[in-house]
PDB file of C-alpha atoms in Angstrom:
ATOM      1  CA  UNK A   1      26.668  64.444 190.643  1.00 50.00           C
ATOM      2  CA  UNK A   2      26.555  65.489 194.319  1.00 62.00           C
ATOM      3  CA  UNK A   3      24.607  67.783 196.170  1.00 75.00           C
ATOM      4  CA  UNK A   4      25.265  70.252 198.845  1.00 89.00           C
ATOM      5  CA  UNK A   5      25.172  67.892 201.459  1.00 89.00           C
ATOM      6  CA  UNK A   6      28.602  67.577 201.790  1.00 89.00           C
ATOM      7  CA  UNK A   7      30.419  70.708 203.391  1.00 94.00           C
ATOM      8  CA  UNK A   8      33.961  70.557 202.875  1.00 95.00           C
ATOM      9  CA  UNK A   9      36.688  72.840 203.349  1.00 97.00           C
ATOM     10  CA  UNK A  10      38.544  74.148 201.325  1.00 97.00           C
ATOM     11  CA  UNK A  11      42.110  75.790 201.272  1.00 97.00           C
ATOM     12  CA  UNK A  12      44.089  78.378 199.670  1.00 96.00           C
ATOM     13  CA  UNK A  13      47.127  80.660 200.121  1.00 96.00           C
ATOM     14  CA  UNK A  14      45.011  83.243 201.906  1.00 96.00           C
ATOM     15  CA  UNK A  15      41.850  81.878 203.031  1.00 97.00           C
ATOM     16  CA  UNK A  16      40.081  78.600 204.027  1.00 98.00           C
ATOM     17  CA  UNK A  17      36.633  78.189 203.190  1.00 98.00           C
ATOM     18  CA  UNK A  18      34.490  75.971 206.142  1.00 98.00           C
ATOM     19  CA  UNK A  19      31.656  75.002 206.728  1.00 97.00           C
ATOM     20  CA  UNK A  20      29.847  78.094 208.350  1.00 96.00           C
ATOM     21  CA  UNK A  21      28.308  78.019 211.953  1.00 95.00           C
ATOM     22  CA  UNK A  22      26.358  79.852 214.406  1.00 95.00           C
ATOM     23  CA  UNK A  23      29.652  80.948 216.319  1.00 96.00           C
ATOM     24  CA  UNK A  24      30.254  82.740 213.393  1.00 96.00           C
ATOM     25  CA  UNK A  25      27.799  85.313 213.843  1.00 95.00           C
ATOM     26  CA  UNK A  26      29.968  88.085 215.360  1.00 95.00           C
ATOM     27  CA  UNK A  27      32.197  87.943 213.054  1.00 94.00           C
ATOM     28  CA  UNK A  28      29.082  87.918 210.301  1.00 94.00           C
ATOM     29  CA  UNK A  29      27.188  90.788 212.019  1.00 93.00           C
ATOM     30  CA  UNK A  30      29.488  93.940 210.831  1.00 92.00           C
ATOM     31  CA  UNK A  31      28.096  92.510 207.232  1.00 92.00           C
ATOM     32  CA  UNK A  32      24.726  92.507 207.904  1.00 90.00           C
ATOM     33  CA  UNK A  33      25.183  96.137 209.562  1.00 90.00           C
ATOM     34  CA  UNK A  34      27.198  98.145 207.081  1.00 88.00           C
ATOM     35  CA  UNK A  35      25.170 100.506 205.342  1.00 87.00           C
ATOM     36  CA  UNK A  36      27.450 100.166 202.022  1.00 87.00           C
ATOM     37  CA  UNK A  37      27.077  96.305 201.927  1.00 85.00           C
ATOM     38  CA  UNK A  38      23.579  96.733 201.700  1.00 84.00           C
ATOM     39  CA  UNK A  39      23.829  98.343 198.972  1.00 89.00           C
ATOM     40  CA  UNK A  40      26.429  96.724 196.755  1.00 87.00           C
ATOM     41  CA  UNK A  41      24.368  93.628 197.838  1.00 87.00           C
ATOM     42  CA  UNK A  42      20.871  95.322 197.528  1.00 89.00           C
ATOM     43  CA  UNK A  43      19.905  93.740 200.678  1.00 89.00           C
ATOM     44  CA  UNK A  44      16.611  95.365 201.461  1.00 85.00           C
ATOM     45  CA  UNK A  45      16.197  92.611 204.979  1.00 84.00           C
ATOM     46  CA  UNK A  46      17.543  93.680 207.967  1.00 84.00           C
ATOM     47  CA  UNK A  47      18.656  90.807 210.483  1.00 84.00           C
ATOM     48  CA  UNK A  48      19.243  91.224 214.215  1.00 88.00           C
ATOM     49  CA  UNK A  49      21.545  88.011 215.791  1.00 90.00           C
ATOM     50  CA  UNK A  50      18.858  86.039 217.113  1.00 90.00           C
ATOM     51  CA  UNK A  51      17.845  85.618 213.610  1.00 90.00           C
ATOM     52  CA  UNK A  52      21.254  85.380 212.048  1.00 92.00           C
ATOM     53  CA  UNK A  53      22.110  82.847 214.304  1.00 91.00           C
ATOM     54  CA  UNK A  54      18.920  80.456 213.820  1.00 89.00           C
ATOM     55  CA  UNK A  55      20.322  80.693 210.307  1.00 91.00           C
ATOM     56  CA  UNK A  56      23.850  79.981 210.535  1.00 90.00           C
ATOM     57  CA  UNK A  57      23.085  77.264 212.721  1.00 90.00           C
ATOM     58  CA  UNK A  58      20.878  75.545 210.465  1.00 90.00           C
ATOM     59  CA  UNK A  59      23.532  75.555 207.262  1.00 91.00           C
ATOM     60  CA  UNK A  60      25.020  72.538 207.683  1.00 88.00           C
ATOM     61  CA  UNK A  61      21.671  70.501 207.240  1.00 88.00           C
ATOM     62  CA  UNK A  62      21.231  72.041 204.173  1.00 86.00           C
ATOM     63  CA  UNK A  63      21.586  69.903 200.883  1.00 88.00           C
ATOM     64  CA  UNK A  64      20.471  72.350 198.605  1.00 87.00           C
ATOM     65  CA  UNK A  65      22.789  74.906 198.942  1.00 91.00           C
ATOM     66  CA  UNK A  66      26.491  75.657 200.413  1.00 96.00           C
ATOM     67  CA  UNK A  67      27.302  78.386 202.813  1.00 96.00           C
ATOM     68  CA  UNK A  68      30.932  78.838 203.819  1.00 97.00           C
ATOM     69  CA  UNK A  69      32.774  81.257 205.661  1.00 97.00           C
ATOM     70  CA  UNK A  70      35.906  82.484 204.335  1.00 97.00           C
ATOM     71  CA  UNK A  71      38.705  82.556 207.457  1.00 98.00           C
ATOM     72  CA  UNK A  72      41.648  84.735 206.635  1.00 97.00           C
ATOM     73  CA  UNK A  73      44.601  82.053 207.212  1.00 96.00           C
ATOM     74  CA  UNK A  74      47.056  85.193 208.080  1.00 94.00           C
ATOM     75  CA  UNK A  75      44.790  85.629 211.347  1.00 95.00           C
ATOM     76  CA  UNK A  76      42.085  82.878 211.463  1.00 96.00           C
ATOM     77  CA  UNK A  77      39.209  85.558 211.494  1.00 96.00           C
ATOM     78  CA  UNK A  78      36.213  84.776 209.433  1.00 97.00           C
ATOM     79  CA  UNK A  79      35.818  87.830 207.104  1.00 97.00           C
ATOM     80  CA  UNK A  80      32.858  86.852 204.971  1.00 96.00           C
ATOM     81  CA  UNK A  81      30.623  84.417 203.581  1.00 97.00           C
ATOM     82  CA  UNK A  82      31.008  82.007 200.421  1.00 97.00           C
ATOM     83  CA  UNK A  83      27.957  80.803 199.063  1.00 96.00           C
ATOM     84  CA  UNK A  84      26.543  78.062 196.257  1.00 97.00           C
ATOM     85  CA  UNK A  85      22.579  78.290 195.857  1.00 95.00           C
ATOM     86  CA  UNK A  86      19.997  77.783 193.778  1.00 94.00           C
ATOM     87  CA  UNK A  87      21.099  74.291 192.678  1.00 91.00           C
ATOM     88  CA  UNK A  88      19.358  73.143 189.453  1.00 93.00           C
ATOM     89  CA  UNK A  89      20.201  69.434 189.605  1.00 90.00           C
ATOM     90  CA  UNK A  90      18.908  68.879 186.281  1.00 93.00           C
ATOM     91  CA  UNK A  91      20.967  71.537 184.183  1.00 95.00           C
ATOM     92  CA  UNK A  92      23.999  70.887 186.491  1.00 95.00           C
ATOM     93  CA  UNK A  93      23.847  74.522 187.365  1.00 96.00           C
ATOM     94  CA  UNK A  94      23.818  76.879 190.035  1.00 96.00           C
ATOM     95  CA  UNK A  95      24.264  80.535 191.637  1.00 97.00           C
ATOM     96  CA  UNK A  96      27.327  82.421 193.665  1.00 97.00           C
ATOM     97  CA  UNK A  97      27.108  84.952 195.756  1.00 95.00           C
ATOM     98  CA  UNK A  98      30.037  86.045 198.880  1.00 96.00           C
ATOM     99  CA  UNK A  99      30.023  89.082 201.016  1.00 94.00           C
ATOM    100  CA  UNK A 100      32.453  90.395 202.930  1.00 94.00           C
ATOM    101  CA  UNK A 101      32.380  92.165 206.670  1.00 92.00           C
ATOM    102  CA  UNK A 102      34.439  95.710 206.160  1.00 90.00           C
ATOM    103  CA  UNK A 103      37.734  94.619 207.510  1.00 87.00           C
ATOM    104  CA  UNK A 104      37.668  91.655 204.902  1.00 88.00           C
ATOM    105  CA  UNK A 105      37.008  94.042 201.803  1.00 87.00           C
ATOM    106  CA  UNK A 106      39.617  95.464 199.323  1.00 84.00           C
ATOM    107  CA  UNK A 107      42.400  92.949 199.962  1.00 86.00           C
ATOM    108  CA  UNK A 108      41.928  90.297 197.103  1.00 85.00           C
ATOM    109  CA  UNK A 109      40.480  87.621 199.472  1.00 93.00           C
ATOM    110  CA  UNK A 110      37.552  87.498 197.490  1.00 92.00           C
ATOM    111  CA  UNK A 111      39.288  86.366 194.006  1.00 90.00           C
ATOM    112  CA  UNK A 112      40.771  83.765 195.868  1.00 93.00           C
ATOM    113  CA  UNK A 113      37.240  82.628 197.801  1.00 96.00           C
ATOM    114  CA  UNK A 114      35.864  83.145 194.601  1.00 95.00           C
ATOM    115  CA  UNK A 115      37.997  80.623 192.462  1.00 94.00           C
ATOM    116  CA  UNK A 116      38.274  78.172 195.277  1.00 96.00           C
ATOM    117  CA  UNK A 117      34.577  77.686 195.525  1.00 97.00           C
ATOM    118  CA  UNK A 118      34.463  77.585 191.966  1.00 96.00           C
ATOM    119  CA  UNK A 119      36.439  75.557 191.131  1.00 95.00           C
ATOM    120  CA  UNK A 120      34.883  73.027 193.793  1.00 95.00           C
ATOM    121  CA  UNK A 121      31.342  73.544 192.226  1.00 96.00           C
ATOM    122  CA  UNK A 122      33.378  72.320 188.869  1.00 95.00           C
ATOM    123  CA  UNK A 123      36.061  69.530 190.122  1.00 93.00           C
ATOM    124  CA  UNK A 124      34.080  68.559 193.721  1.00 92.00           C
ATOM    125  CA  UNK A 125      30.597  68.735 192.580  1.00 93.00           C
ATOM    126  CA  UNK A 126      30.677  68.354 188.245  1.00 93.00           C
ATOM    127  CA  UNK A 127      28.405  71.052 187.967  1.00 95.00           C
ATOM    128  CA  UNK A 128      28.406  72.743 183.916  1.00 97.00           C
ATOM    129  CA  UNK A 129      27.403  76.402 185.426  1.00 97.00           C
ATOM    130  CA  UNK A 130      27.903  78.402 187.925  1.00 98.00           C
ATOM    131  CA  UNK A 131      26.096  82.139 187.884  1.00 98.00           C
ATOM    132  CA  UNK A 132      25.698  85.539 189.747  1.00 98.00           C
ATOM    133  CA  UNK A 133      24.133  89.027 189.435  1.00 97.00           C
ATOM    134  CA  UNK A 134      25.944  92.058 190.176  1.00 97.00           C
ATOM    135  CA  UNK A 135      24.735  95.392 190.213  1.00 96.00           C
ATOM    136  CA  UNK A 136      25.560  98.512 188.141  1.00 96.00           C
ATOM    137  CA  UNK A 137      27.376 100.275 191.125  1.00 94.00           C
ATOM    138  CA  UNK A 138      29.567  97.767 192.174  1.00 93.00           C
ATOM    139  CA  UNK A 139      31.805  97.855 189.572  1.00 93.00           C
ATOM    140  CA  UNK A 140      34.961  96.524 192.037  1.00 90.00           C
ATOM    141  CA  UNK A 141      32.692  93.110 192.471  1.00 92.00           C
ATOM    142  CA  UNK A 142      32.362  92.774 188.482  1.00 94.00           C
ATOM    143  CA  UNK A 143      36.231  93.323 188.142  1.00 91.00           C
ATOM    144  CA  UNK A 144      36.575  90.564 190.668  1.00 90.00           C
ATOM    145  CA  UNK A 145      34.310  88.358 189.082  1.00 93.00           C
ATOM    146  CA  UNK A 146      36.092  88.955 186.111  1.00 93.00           C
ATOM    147  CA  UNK A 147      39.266  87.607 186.787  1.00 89.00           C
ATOM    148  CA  UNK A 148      37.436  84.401 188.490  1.00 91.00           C
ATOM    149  CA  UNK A 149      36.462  84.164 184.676  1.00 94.00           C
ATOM    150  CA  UNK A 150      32.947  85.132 185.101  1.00 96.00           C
ATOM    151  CA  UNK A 151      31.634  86.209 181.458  1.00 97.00           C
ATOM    152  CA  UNK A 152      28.616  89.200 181.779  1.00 98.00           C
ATOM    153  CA  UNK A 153      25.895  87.115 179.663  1.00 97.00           C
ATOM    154  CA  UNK A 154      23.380  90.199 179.850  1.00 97.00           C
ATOM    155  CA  UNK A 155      21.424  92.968 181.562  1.00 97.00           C
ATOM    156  CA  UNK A 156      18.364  92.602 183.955  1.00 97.00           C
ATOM    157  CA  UNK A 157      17.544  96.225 183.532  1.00 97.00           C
ATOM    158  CA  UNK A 158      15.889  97.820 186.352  1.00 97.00           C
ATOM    159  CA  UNK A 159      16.514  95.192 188.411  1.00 97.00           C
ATOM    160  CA  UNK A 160      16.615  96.670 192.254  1.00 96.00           C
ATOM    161  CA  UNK A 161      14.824  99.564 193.209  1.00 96.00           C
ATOM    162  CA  UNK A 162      18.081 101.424 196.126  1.00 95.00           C
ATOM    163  CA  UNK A 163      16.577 104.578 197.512  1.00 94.00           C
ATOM    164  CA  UNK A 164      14.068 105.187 194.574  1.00 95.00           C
ATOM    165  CA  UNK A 165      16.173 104.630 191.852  1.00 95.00           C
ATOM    166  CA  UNK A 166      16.216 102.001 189.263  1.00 97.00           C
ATOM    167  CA  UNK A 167      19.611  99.574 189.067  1.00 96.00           C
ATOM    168  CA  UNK A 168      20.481  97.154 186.402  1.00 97.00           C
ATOM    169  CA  UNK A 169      21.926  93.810 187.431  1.00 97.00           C
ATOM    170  CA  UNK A 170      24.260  92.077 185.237  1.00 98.00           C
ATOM    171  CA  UNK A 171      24.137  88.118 184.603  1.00 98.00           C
ATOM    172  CA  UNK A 172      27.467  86.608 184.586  1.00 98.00           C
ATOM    173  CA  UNK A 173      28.369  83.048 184.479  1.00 98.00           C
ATOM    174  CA  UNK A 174      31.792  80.710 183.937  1.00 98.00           C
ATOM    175  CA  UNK A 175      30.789  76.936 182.486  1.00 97.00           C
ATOM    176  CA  UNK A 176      32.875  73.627 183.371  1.00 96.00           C
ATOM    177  CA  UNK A 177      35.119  73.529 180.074  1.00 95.00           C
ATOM    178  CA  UNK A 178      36.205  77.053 180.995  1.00 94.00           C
ATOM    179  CA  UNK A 179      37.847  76.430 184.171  1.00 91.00           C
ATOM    180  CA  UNK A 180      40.541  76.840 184.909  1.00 81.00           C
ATOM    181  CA  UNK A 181      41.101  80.098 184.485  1.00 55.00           C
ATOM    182  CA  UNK A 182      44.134  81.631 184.459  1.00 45.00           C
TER     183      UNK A 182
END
């Protein structure tokens, strides 16, 4: 099995997935600054650009985890992020997460980000699992994990504390033998 070192890119009808960069950062920074992304995301850290860019710039040296930005083909803007972390070499497993800047959001580019990073961590990389959390009031993220073939596997209850209330996370995951998905 491989490990993140490798950053490929990969293609779809709608989007590319690439390796991420520190040019990317303006693009990035409306993601980072929209109140209602830090919510859905329950992304208590603010980041200024210095700091996003120190990060972005330091992704492709990364073996342990893959950060992608996801380039509308239509216009060749990057409109979010695509990301595999939390590698567990030894159970062939690891996490999801993407994010979107507002002009990227509500136009199905995620489900196809989604499956095409997917289905890399299964074909590209072997991995058995892939996983994510997704909170109780994003219900339009769940739906799109959904048809990615994400299965809910349980409830972290209580899970973020957003403005002094309680929110439950749900686990989902998709395993090798059930992708593809339709």
């Amino acid at each position: 099995m491989a490990d993140f070192s490798h950053k490929p890119t990969l293609t779809g009808e709608r989007v590319i997935l690439r390796p991420v960069t520190e040019a990317d950062v303006p693009a990035l920074l409306p993601m980072f600054e929209d109140p209602e992304n830090a919510r859905l995301t329950g992304m208590h850290t603010e980041f200024d650009e210095p700091a996003l860019r120190t990060w972005y710039g330091s992704r492709g040296s990364r073996d342990d985890r893959l950060d992608l930005a996801v380039v509308e083909r239509a216009t060749g803007a990057v409109v979010g992020e695509a990301v595999l972390t939390e590698w567990d070499e030894a159970n062939e497993s690891c996490a999801f997460r993407i994010c979107f800047a507002p002009a990227g959001i509500g136009r199905g580019l995620g489900t196809e980000a989604t499956r095409l990073i997917v289905g890399h961590a299964f074909e590209g990389l072997g991995l058995h699992r892939v996983w994510l959390e997704v909170y109780a009031f994003n219900p339009r993220a769940r739906r799109a994990y959904e048809k990615a073939g994400f299965t809910a596997e349980g409830v972290l209850r209580g899970a973020l504390l957003w403005e002094g209330e309680r929110v439950d996370a749900t686990v989902m995951s998709i395993l090798a033998p059930e992708w593809p998905t339709a």
